Amino acid sequence: ALDKDFQHKSLARVDIYEKLPVPFGLVRFGVAPDHPEVKNVINTFTQTAQSDRCSYYGNVTVGKDVTVEELQQAYHAVVLSYGAEDNRILGIPGENLSGVYSARAFVGWYNGLPENRDLKPDLSSKTVLVLGQGNVALDVARILLTPLDLLRTDITEGSLAAIASSKVKRVWLVGRRGPLQVAFTIKELREMVNLPGARPILDPADFAGLRDAIKDVPRPRKRLTELMIKTALEKPGEKEAKIWASATREWGLKFLRSPLEILPTADGKRARGIRMAVTRLEGSGESATAVPTGEVEELECGLILSSIGYRSLPLGSSVPFDRKHGIIPNHLGRVQGVPGLYCSGWVKRGPTGVIITTMNDSFDTAQSVLEDLQAGMLNVSNTKEGFESVRSILQSRGVHPVSFSDWEKIDAAEVARGQLAGKPREKIVDPQEMLQLIGH
């Protein structure tokens, strides 16, 4: 809600609605538990949320507990920033067998996302196959292979225990295209190459002649490819040689493979392997496409994680949605055809990029809101009640919002439980338990 005598953005009030009782979204539930430094953005969010002109309302599902139309009636401007909460499906036979999961669900499981708390993945297979070659694929491979003492962070107690008794020795990351099309970044690859107790398996044949091919590619892609070439073709340095010589686990990249079918065990219930089409590339660089050669390959593996991307879902009939691209159609964050409605993040431009990309994206959308305000496109002459009018809607529907100070009580409880376990935090994974803790 904006002050009707709006002269300056210092009069703006911002209310944040969140589906879960706890804030921070993907920073809490997506960032790998062994990357605590990446979560420092939480400090900025907390400072903002503690401002007397900002309020947080958790445990409120927009589209169910309150509609977008009701929010538009209560506020001068509404920004949709709900990301990409679904995953793309493989669309192949056997995808629903036990032992096949989306990487998103697997990440949610070890990060304490309430909807994935009961996943119970079977880690008794020696070989795991991850379909996809992005940073999320590297994350799940690294978590499966990381020595236990490096995982005592905010990873959940249940998943830490499961990983402690894991039989996983090898993780393959499989891509339809080649080394020049991988989607992970150099920092994450370097971390894998230097992972204690694990050695990389990169086939030298995959990298032959690539040094010439990368002469004119952009610098980030060039450096990334050079690291893969060095790992595959050159004699390891002293540090790597030491790690790899004593390694009991391994990980590797398989290129030019496209999944055809998940192979079932004899009883037809579990995954025992995968059948893949061998592909070849047509075209080059980012636009290269994978075409089946007719050759087929089978690989034995009891755990298959699909990491082929995320997708946003439509929020209701009043919000335009481009199903093909999985985004809300917009121009610089302004939702097309709906004045006063804006979007930001993955639902605005698709599920790509890292935290800093999404931060910059949110600054652009905020700029659009301020420009519209200054140009008189948002009618602030009429008073809008903001949360005061939403409160009665939520009460009538039996919904109890969680405030930021409520979250701080949950936060303190998690930190206290973590201390008992020798960890920085032990996440509460049951929303009902969170609500009981704050007396809801």
Tab-separated table of C-alpha atoms in Angstrom:
chain	number	residue	atom	x	y	z
A	1	ALA	CA	0.000	0.000	0.000
A	2	LEU	CA	1.300	3.458	-0.852
A	3	ASP	CA	0.692	6.740	0.922
A	4	LYS	CA	-1.799	8.795	-1.096
A	5	ASP	CA	0.390	11.910	-0.674
A	6	PHE	CA	3.205	9.975	-2.304
A	7	GLN	CA	6.151	12.269	-2.873
A	8	HIS	CA	8.981	9.849	-2.349
A	9	LYS	CA	9.485	6.111	-2.165
A	10	SER	CA	10.312	6.505	1.544
A	11	LEU	CA	6.544	6.534	2.148
A	12	ALA	CA	5.987	3.139	0.529
A	13	ARG	CA	4.900	0.213	2.675
A	14	VAL	CA	5.633	-3.345	1.551
A	15	ASP	CA	3.923	-6.526	2.755
A	16	ILE	CA	5.434	-9.914	1.892
A	17	TYR	CA	3.218	-12.994	1.622
A	18	GLU	CA	4.814	-16.447	1.785
A	19	LYS	CA	3.254	-19.918	1.484
A	20	LEU	CA	5.418	-21.523	4.198
A	21	PRO	CA	5.587	-20.325	7.809
A	22	VAL	CA	9.313	-19.656	7.332
A	23	PRO	CA	10.909	-17.095	4.994
A	24	PHE	CA	13.846	-17.153	2.529
A	25	GLY	CA	12.498	-19.591	-0.069
A	26	LEU	CA	15.212	-21.126	-2.229
A	27	VAL	CA	17.994	-19.618	-0.111
A	28	ARG	CA	16.816	-21.825	2.765
A	29	PHE	CA	15.540	-24.775	0.727
A	30	GLY	CA	17.606	-24.715	-2.470
A	31	VAL	CA	21.148	-23.610	-1.619
A	32	ALA	CA	23.341	-26.611	-0.758
A	33	PRO	CA	23.919	-27.124	2.983
A	34	ASP	CA	27.706	-27.145	2.465
A	35	HIS	CA	27.517	-23.633	0.943
A	36	PRO	CA	26.583	-21.608	4.050
A	37	GLU	CA	28.296	-18.454	2.731
A	38	VAL	CA	25.802	-18.309	-0.167
A	39	LYS	CA	23.024	-17.916	2.406
A	40	ASN	CA	24.382	-14.582	3.663
A	41	VAL	CA	21.726	-12.836	1.565
A	42	ILE	CA	19.382	-13.864	4.420
A	43	ASN	CA	20.937	-11.019	6.472
A	44	THR	CA	19.799	-8.437	3.897
A	45	PHE	CA	16.302	-9.928	3.797
A	46	THR	CA	16.132	-9.860	7.619
A	47	GLN	CA	17.156	-6.184	7.765
A	48	THR	CA	14.431	-5.343	5.254
A	49	ALA	CA	11.800	-7.456	7.030
A	50	GLN	CA	12.590	-5.735	10.348
A	51	SER	CA	11.919	-2.287	8.866
A	52	ASP	CA	8.806	-0.674	10.323
A	53	ARG	CA	7.517	-0.209	6.757
A	54	CYS	CA	7.804	-3.890	5.844
A	55	SER	CA	5.675	-6.756	7.153
A	56	TYR	CA	6.001	-10.502	6.592
A	57	TYR	CA	2.975	-12.801	6.490
A	58	GLY	CA	3.975	-16.457	6.307
A	59	ASN	CA	1.679	-19.494	6.135
A	60	VAL	CA	-0.461	-17.743	3.491
A	61	THR	CA	-0.891	-19.417	0.102
A	62	VAL	CA	-1.727	-16.819	-2.540
A	63	GLY	CA	-4.272	-18.304	-4.960
A	64	LYS	CA	-5.856	-20.412	-2.190
A	65	ASP	CA	-5.975	-18.503	1.119
A	66	VAL	CA	-6.232	-15.142	-0.654
A	67	THR	CA	-6.639	-14.522	-4.392
A	68	VAL	CA	-4.531	-12.228	-6.554
A	69	GLU	CA	-7.683	-10.170	-7.251
A	70	GLU	CA	-8.237	-9.685	-3.510
A	71	LEU	CA	-4.625	-8.547	-3.134
A	72	GLN	CA	-5.076	-6.100	-6.031
A	73	GLN	CA	-8.084	-4.596	-4.250
A	74	ALA	CA	-6.039	-4.203	-1.051
A	75	TYR	CA	-2.808	-2.797	-2.562
A	76	HIS	CA	-1.795	-0.200	-5.135
A	77	ALA	CA	0.782	-2.591	-6.607
A	78	VAL	CA	1.214	-6.378	-6.375
A	79	VAL	CA	4.474	-8.143	-7.318
A	80	LEU	CA	4.368	-11.899	-8.041
A	81	SER	CA	7.702	-13.502	-7.244
A	82	TYR	CA	6.818	-17.125	-6.594
A	83	GLY	CA	9.492	-18.742	-8.730
A	84	ALA	CA	9.402	-22.153	-10.392
A	85	GLU	CA	8.083	-24.700	-7.935
A	86	ASP	CA	7.516	-27.576	-10.335
A	87	ASN	CA	10.044	-29.675	-12.252
A	88	ARG	CA	10.094	-30.662	-15.898
A	89	ILE	CA	9.242	-34.318	-16.432
A	90	LEU	CA	11.280	-36.735	-18.540
A	91	GLY	CA	8.241	-38.174	-20.295
A	92	ILE	CA	9.722	-41.682	-20.626
A	93	PRO	CA	8.566	-45.171	-19.545
A	94	GLY	CA	9.546	-46.118	-15.990
A	95	GLU	CA	9.750	-42.532	-14.750
A	96	ASN	CA	7.396	-43.340	-11.854
A	97	LEU	CA	9.341	-46.374	-10.604
A	98	SER	CA	10.677	-46.371	-7.047
A	99	GLY	CA	14.243	-45.057	-7.074
A	100	VAL	CA	13.532	-42.312	-9.632
A	101	TYR	CA	13.215	-38.781	-8.217
A	102	SER	CA	13.439	-35.217	-9.409
A	103	ALA	CA	16.631	-33.543	-8.228
A	104	ARG	CA	14.330	-30.808	-6.910
A	105	ALA	CA	12.627	-33.278	-4.535
A	106	PHE	CA	15.994	-34.750	-3.511
A	107	VAL	CA	17.390	-31.276	-2.722
A	108	GLY	CA	14.161	-30.491	-0.837
A	109	TRP	CA	14.631	-33.700	1.181
A	110	TYR	CA	18.131	-32.944	2.451
A	111	ASN	CA	17.333	-29.237	2.892
A	112	GLY	CA	14.207	-29.808	5.008
A	113	LEU	CA	11.545	-28.581	2.564
A	114	PRO	CA	8.313	-29.716	4.282
A	115	GLU	CA	6.738	-31.241	1.150
A	116	ASN	CA	9.778	-33.520	0.630
A	117	ARG	CA	10.409	-34.537	4.237
A	118	ASP	CA	9.091	-38.083	3.732
A	119	LEU	CA	11.005	-38.845	0.512
A	120	LYS	CA	13.181	-41.649	2.000
A	121	PRO	CA	15.408	-42.193	-1.063
A	122	ASP	CA	17.101	-45.601	-1.177
A	123	LEU	CA	20.866	-45.003	-1.093
A	124	SER	CA	21.803	-48.687	-1.198
A	125	SER	CA	22.846	-48.588	-4.876
A	126	LYS	CA	26.565	-48.241	-5.637
A	127	THR	CA	25.897	-46.240	-8.816
A	128	VAL	CA	23.694	-43.140	-9.039
A	129	LEU	CA	22.791	-41.447	-12.297
A	130	VAL	CA	21.889	-37.751	-12.482
A	131	LEU	CA	20.195	-36.645	-15.700
A	132	GLY	CA	21.368	-33.095	-16.308
A	133	GLN	CA	24.610	-31.139	-16.201
A	134	GLY	CA	23.760	-27.929	-14.364
A	135	ASN	CA	24.689	-26.638	-10.908
A	136	VAL	CA	21.807	-28.496	-9.232
A	137	ALA	CA	23.078	-31.770	-10.755
A	138	LEU	CA	26.553	-31.023	-9.352
A	139	ASP	CA	25.014	-30.129	-5.982
A	140	VAL	CA	23.267	-33.482	-5.561
A	141	ALA	CA	26.356	-35.388	-6.761
A	142	ARG	CA	28.552	-33.490	-4.301
A	143	ILE	CA	26.185	-34.047	-1.360
A	144	LEU	CA	26.092	-37.794	-2.129
A	145	LEU	CA	29.904	-37.990	-2.235
A	146	THR	CA	31.012	-35.473	0.415
A	147	PRO	CA	32.692	-36.821	3.583
A	148	LEU	CA	30.238	-36.769	6.476
A	149	ASP	CA	32.226	-34.401	8.692
A	150	LEU	CA	31.891	-31.665	6.021
A	151	LEU	CA	28.102	-32.030	5.969
A	152	ARG	CA	27.376	-31.157	9.613
A	153	THR	CA	25.713	-27.897	8.650
A	154	ASP	CA	21.976	-27.180	8.412
A	155	ILE	CA	21.347	-30.418	6.494
A	156	THR	CA	18.463	-32.277	8.160
A	157	GLU	CA	19.151	-34.923	10.770
A	158	GLY	CA	17.254	-37.600	8.835
A	159	SER	CA	19.101	-37.045	5.569
A	160	LEU	CA	22.476	-36.868	7.345
A	161	ALA	CA	21.761	-40.293	8.890
A	162	ALA	CA	20.708	-41.698	5.498
A	163	ILE	CA	23.868	-40.346	3.810
A	164	ALA	CA	25.967	-41.779	6.670
A	165	SER	CA	24.804	-45.295	5.788
A	166	SER	CA	24.813	-44.679	2.014
A	167	LYS	CA	26.402	-47.310	-0.255
A	168	VAL	CA	26.861	-44.827	-3.121
A	169	LYS	CA	30.358	-45.008	-4.639
A	170	ARG	CA	29.881	-43.528	-8.113
A	171	VAL	CA	27.748	-40.722	-9.533
A	172	TRP	CA	27.348	-40.141	-13.284
A	173	LEU	CA	26.117	-36.792	-14.582
A	174	VAL	CA	24.554	-37.345	-17.985
A	175	GLY	CA	23.900	-34.763	-20.712
A	176	ARG	CA	22.230	-34.968	-24.143
A	177	ARG	CA	24.846	-32.638	-25.589
A	178	GLY	CA	28.620	-32.207	-25.304
A	179	PRO	CA	31.240	-30.566	-23.049
A	180	LEU	CA	30.683	-27.158	-24.680
A	181	GLN	CA	27.014	-27.157	-23.650
A	182	VAL	CA	27.249	-28.020	-19.932
A	183	ALA	CA	25.205	-25.615	-17.804
A	184	PHE	CA	27.208	-25.674	-14.545
A	185	THR	CA	29.667	-22.921	-13.641
A	186	ILE	CA	33.403	-23.037	-12.968
A	187	LYS	CA	33.200	-22.491	-9.195
A	188	GLU	CA	30.960	-25.544	-8.768
A	189	LEU	CA	33.065	-27.676	-11.133
A	190	ARG	CA	36.306	-26.726	-9.342
A	191	GLU	CA	34.707	-27.735	-6.050
A	192	MET	CA	33.883	-31.170	-7.483
A	193	VAL	CA	37.388	-31.635	-8.914
A	194	ASN	CA	38.837	-30.885	-5.443
A	195	LEU	CA	36.260	-32.865	-3.460
A	196	PRO	CA	38.047	-34.872	-0.730
A	197	GLY	CA	37.790	-38.641	-1.174
A	198	ALA	CA	36.399	-38.504	-4.717
A	199	ARG	CA	38.050	-38.597	-8.118
A	200	PRO	CA	36.686	-37.448	-11.482
A	201	ILE	CA	36.183	-39.802	-14.431
A	202	LEU	CA	36.385	-37.731	-17.598
A	203	ASP	CA	36.943	-39.591	-20.868
A	204	PRO	CA	39.905	-37.994	-22.725
A	205	ALA	CA	38.173	-38.799	-26.052
A	206	ASP	CA	35.358	-36.353	-25.136
A	207	PHE	CA	37.839	-33.484	-24.962
A	208	ALA	CA	40.152	-34.205	-27.895
A	209	GLY	CA	40.505	-31.160	-30.147
A	210	LEU	CA	38.463	-28.917	-27.885
A	211	ARG	CA	41.317	-26.483	-27.180
A	212	ASP	CA	41.037	-25.163	-30.749
A	213	ALA	CA	37.231	-25.076	-30.614
A	214	ILE	CA	37.155	-22.719	-27.607
A	215	LYS	CA	39.522	-20.036	-28.906
A	216	ASP	CA	36.705	-17.606	-29.665
A	217	VAL	CA	34.033	-18.588	-27.110
A	218	PRO	CA	33.131	-16.146	-24.277
A	219	ARG	CA	35.598	-16.151	-21.368
A	220	PRO	CA	33.403	-17.904	-18.711
A	221	ARG	CA	32.705	-20.812	-21.093
A	222	LYS	CA	36.356	-20.894	-22.154
A	223	ARG	CA	37.682	-21.112	-18.565
A	224	LEU	CA	35.104	-23.755	-17.645
A	225	THR	CA	36.035	-25.900	-20.672
A	226	GLU	CA	39.745	-25.453	-19.978
A	227	LEU	CA	39.245	-26.837	-16.457
A	228	MET	CA	37.464	-29.912	-17.865
A	229	ILE	CA	40.208	-30.399	-20.504
A	230	LYS	CA	42.936	-30.056	-17.850
A	231	THR	CA	41.174	-32.567	-15.575
A	232	ALA	CA	40.644	-35.036	-18.425
A	233	LEU	CA	43.919	-34.769	-20.324
A	234	GLU	CA	46.686	-33.478	-18.080
A	235	LYS	CA	48.694	-35.175	-15.368
A	236	PRO	CA	47.113	-34.127	-12.047
A	237	GLY	CA	48.910	-31.603	-9.850
A	238	GLU	CA	50.246	-32.603	-6.447
A	239	LYS	CA	47.041	-31.627	-4.611
A	240	GLU	CA	44.699	-33.467	-7.009
A	241	ALA	CA	47.000	-36.495	-7.263
A	242	LYS	CA	46.908	-36.883	-3.475
A	243	ILE	CA	43.095	-36.622	-3.323
A	244	TRP	CA	42.511	-38.960	-6.270
A	245	ALA	CA	45.030	-41.624	-5.224
A	246	SER	CA	43.260	-42.236	-1.905
A	247	ALA	CA	39.738	-41.709	-3.273
A	248	THR	CA	37.116	-44.339	-2.463
A	249	ARG	CA	34.382	-42.644	-4.489
A	250	GLU	CA	34.162	-41.215	-7.993
A	251	TRP	CA	32.029	-39.043	-10.233
A	252	GLY	CA	31.988	-38.594	-13.970
A	253	LEU	CA	30.457	-36.750	-16.903
A	254	LYS	CA	28.733	-38.713	-19.663
A	255	PHE	CA	27.987	-36.744	-22.811
A	256	LEU	CA	25.765	-37.313	-25.879
A	257	ARG	CA	23.258	-39.527	-24.059
A	258	SER	CA	19.496	-39.020	-23.999
A	259	PRO	CA	17.204	-41.092	-21.683
A	260	LEU	CA	14.808	-43.483	-23.430
A	261	GLU	CA	13.505	-45.697	-20.631
A	262	ILE	CA	14.025	-46.459	-16.936
A	263	LEU	CA	14.524	-50.240	-16.665
A	264	PRO	CA	12.552	-52.017	-13.914
A	265	THR	CA	13.621	-54.798	-11.547
A	266	ALA	CA	12.078	-58.249	-12.101
A	267	ASP	CA	9.095	-57.432	-9.852
A	268	GLY	CA	8.441	-54.285	-11.917
A	269	LYS	CA	8.549	-51.977	-8.889
A	270	ARG	CA	12.037	-50.468	-8.693
A	271	ALA	CA	14.541	-48.937	-11.067
A	272	ARG	CA	17.553	-51.128	-11.848
A	273	GLY	CA	19.044	-49.141	-14.720
A	274	ILE	CA	18.458	-46.870	-17.669
A	275	ARG	CA	18.412	-47.205	-21.450
A	276	MET	CA	19.812	-44.184	-23.282
A	277	ALA	CA	20.043	-43.121	-26.905
A	278	VAL	CA	23.543	-42.206	-28.052
A	279	THR	CA	23.286	-38.777	-29.692
A	280	ARG	CA	25.374	-36.570	-31.961
A	281	LEU	CA	25.413	-32.797	-32.198
A	282	GLU	CA	23.946	-30.781	-35.038
A	283	GLY	CA	25.097	-27.170	-35.068
A	284	SER	CA	27.541	-25.721	-32.558
A	285	GLY	CA	27.771	-23.702	-29.370
A	286	GLU	CA	24.681	-22.851	-27.304
A	287	SER	CA	22.315	-23.586	-30.200
A	288	ALA	CA	23.629	-27.125	-30.887
A	289	THR	CA	20.919	-29.795	-30.777
A	290	ALA	CA	21.248	-33.481	-29.892
A	291	VAL	CA	20.081	-35.948	-32.551
A	292	PRO	CA	19.785	-39.737	-31.929
A	293	THR	CA	22.323	-41.842	-33.836
A	294	GLY	CA	20.289	-45.048	-33.579
A	295	GLU	CA	22.799	-46.552	-31.146
A	296	VAL	CA	21.539	-47.409	-27.647
A	297	GLU	CA	23.354	-47.901	-24.327
A	298	GLU	CA	22.233	-49.390	-21.008
A	299	LEU	CA	23.624	-48.542	-17.574
A	300	GLU	CA	22.943	-50.274	-14.259
A	301	CYS	CA	21.940	-47.880	-11.458
A	302	GLY	CA	19.418	-48.085	-8.633
A	303	LEU	CA	18.964	-44.356	-8.009
A	304	ILE	CA	18.152	-41.925	-10.826
A	305	LEU	CA	17.773	-38.191	-10.222
A	306	SER	CA	16.268	-36.015	-12.931
A	307	SER	CA	17.770	-32.522	-13.039
A	308	ILE	CA	16.513	-31.207	-16.380
A	309	GLY	CA	15.055	-27.925	-15.195
A	310	TYR	CA	12.244	-26.283	-13.290
A	311	ARG	CA	8.992	-24.734	-14.393
A	312	SER	CA	6.609	-22.149	-12.998
A	313	LEU	CA	2.898	-22.849	-12.594
A	314	PRO	CA	-0.027	-20.517	-13.375
A	315	LEU	CA	-1.506	-18.787	-10.313
A	316	GLY	CA	-5.121	-18.341	-11.366
A	317	SER	CA	-7.321	-17.263	-14.252
A	318	SER	CA	-6.808	-13.540	-13.584
A	319	VAL	CA	-3.022	-13.728	-14.098
A	320	PRO	CA	-1.848	-14.154	-17.724
A	321	PHE	CA	0.480	-17.133	-18.193
A	322	ASP	CA	2.629	-18.281	-21.108
A	323	ARG	CA	2.518	-22.075	-20.795
A	324	LYS	CA	5.058	-22.635	-23.543
A	325	HIS	CA	7.794	-20.646	-21.810
A	326	GLY	CA	6.474	-21.144	-18.266
A	327	ILE	CA	6.444	-17.423	-17.438
A	328	ILE	CA	4.033	-14.582	-16.759
A	329	PRO	CA	4.128	-12.448	-19.963
A	330	ASN	CA	5.650	-9.111	-18.962
A	331	HIS	CA	7.662	-6.117	-20.084
A	332	LEU	CA	10.426	-5.203	-17.599
A	333	GLY	CA	8.354	-6.878	-14.877
A	334	ARG	CA	5.049	-5.193	-15.807
A	335	VAL	CA	2.465	-7.956	-16.323
A	336	GLN	CA	0.998	-7.516	-19.787
A	337	GLY	CA	-2.540	-6.184	-19.789
A	338	VAL	CA	-2.873	-5.914	-15.989
A	339	PRO	CA	-1.886	-2.453	-14.674
A	340	GLY	CA	-0.606	-2.521	-11.074
A	341	LEU	CA	0.496	-6.173	-11.350
A	342	TYR	CA	4.209	-6.995	-11.622
A	343	CYS	CA	6.453	-10.057	-11.553
A	344	SER	CA	10.044	-10.818	-10.676
A	345	GLY	CA	12.469	-13.754	-10.659
A	346	TRP	CA	12.027	-17.107	-12.365
A	347	VAL	CA	8.311	-16.606	-12.967
A	348	LYS	CA	9.284	-13.444	-14.868
A	349	ARG	CA	12.101	-14.710	-17.093
A	350	GLY	CA	12.320	-18.498	-16.719
A	351	PRO	CA	14.297	-20.769	-14.376
A	352	THR	CA	17.876	-19.714	-15.096
A	353	GLY	CA	20.562	-17.876	-13.204
A	354	VAL	CA	21.818	-17.714	-9.636
A	355	ILE	CA	20.946	-15.543	-6.606
A	356	ILE	CA	22.716	-12.437	-7.918
A	357	THR	CA	20.865	-12.713	-11.259
A	358	THR	CA	17.554	-12.856	-9.426
A	359	MET	CA	18.532	-9.941	-7.163
A	360	ASN	CA	19.362	-7.740	-10.146
A	361	ASP	CA	16.113	-8.835	-11.761
A	362	SER	CA	14.156	-7.717	-8.682
A	363	PHE	CA	15.854	-4.300	-8.790
A	364	ASP	CA	14.638	-3.919	-12.395
A	365	THR	CA	11.048	-4.758	-11.441
A	366	ALA	CA	11.169	-2.381	-8.438
A	367	GLN	CA	12.388	0.336	-10.828
A	368	SER	CA	9.349	-0.321	-13.067
A	369	VAL	CA	7.009	0.055	-10.060
A	370	LEU	CA	8.636	3.358	-9.054
A	371	GLU	CA	8.553	4.681	-12.629
A	372	ASP	CA	4.849	3.827	-12.933
A	373	LEU	CA	4.216	5.553	-9.617
A	374	GLN	CA	6.028	8.708	-10.659
A	375	ALA	CA	4.278	8.704	-14.059
A	376	GLY	CA	0.873	8.545	-12.312
A	377	MET	CA	0.043	5.110	-13.738
A	378	LEU	CA	-0.784	3.768	-10.280
A	379	ASN	CA	-3.743	5.583	-8.813
A	380	VAL	CA	-2.608	6.390	-5.276
A	381	SER	CA	-5.313	9.024	-4.690
A	382	ASN	CA	-7.575	6.273	-3.370
A	383	THR	CA	-6.629	4.797	-0.003
A	384	LYS	CA	-5.814	1.095	0.068
A	385	GLU	CA	-5.915	-0.758	3.353
A	386	GLY	CA	-3.219	-3.332	2.584
A	387	PHE	CA	-3.055	-6.097	5.170
A	388	GLU	CA	-5.913	-4.627	7.211
A	389	SER	CA	-8.390	-5.659	4.521
A	390	VAL	CA	-6.612	-8.986	3.869
A	391	ARG	CA	-6.655	-9.853	7.588
A	392	SER	CA	-10.452	-10.249	7.637
A	393	ILE	CA	-10.354	-12.413	4.492
A	394	LEU	CA	-7.773	-14.725	6.094
A	395	GLN	CA	-9.736	-14.853	9.386
A	396	SER	CA	-12.916	-15.826	7.555
A	397	ARG	CA	-11.005	-18.695	5.930
A	398	GLY	CA	-9.384	-19.903	9.151
A	399	VAL	CA	-5.877	-18.918	8.049
A	400	HIS	CA	-3.386	-17.753	10.710
A	401	PRO	CA	-0.508	-15.758	9.238
A	402	VAL	CA	2.963	-16.050	10.748
A	403	SER	CA	4.765	-12.773	11.486
A	404	PHE	CA	8.495	-12.143	11.240
A	405	SER	CA	8.805	-12.125	15.030
A	406	ASP	CA	7.028	-15.526	15.026
A	407	TRP	CA	9.694	-16.708	12.563
A	408	GLU	CA	12.403	-15.427	14.920
A	409	LYS	CA	11.034	-17.778	17.613
A	410	ILE	CA	11.156	-20.703	15.155
A	411	ASP	CA	14.674	-19.613	14.153
A	412	ALA	CA	15.833	-19.573	17.799
A	413	ALA	CA	14.381	-23.062	18.362
A	414	GLU	CA	16.169	-24.411	15.273
A	415	VAL	CA	19.496	-22.900	16.339
A	416	ALA	CA	19.087	-24.352	19.859
A	417	ARG	CA	18.331	-27.827	18.460
A	418	GLY	CA	21.320	-27.513	16.155
A	419	GLN	CA	23.655	-26.737	19.063
A	420	LEU	CA	22.590	-29.973	20.763
A	421	ALA	CA	23.563	-31.880	17.602
A	422	GLY	CA	26.825	-29.951	17.042
A	423	LYS	CA	25.383	-28.131	14.021
A	424	PRO	CA	24.579	-24.451	13.311
A	425	ARG	CA	20.875	-25.304	13.023
A	426	GLU	CA	18.444	-28.233	12.978
A	427	LYS	CA	15.570	-27.299	10.684
A	428	ILE	CA	12.034	-28.092	11.768
A	429	VAL	CA	10.550	-29.892	8.756
A	430	ASP	CA	6.903	-30.166	9.856
A	431	PRO	CA	4.857	-26.943	9.380
A	432	GLN	CA	2.402	-28.068	12.111
A	433	GLU	CA	5.277	-28.282	14.575
A	434	MET	CA	6.372	-24.767	13.566
A	435	LEU	CA	2.862	-23.433	14.164
A	436	GLN	CA	2.557	-25.215	17.550
A	437	LEU	CA	5.876	-23.695	18.606
A	438	ILE	CA	4.508	-20.166	18.138
A	439	GLY	CA	1.115	-21.016	19.680
A	440	HIS	CA	-0.961	-20.978	16.491
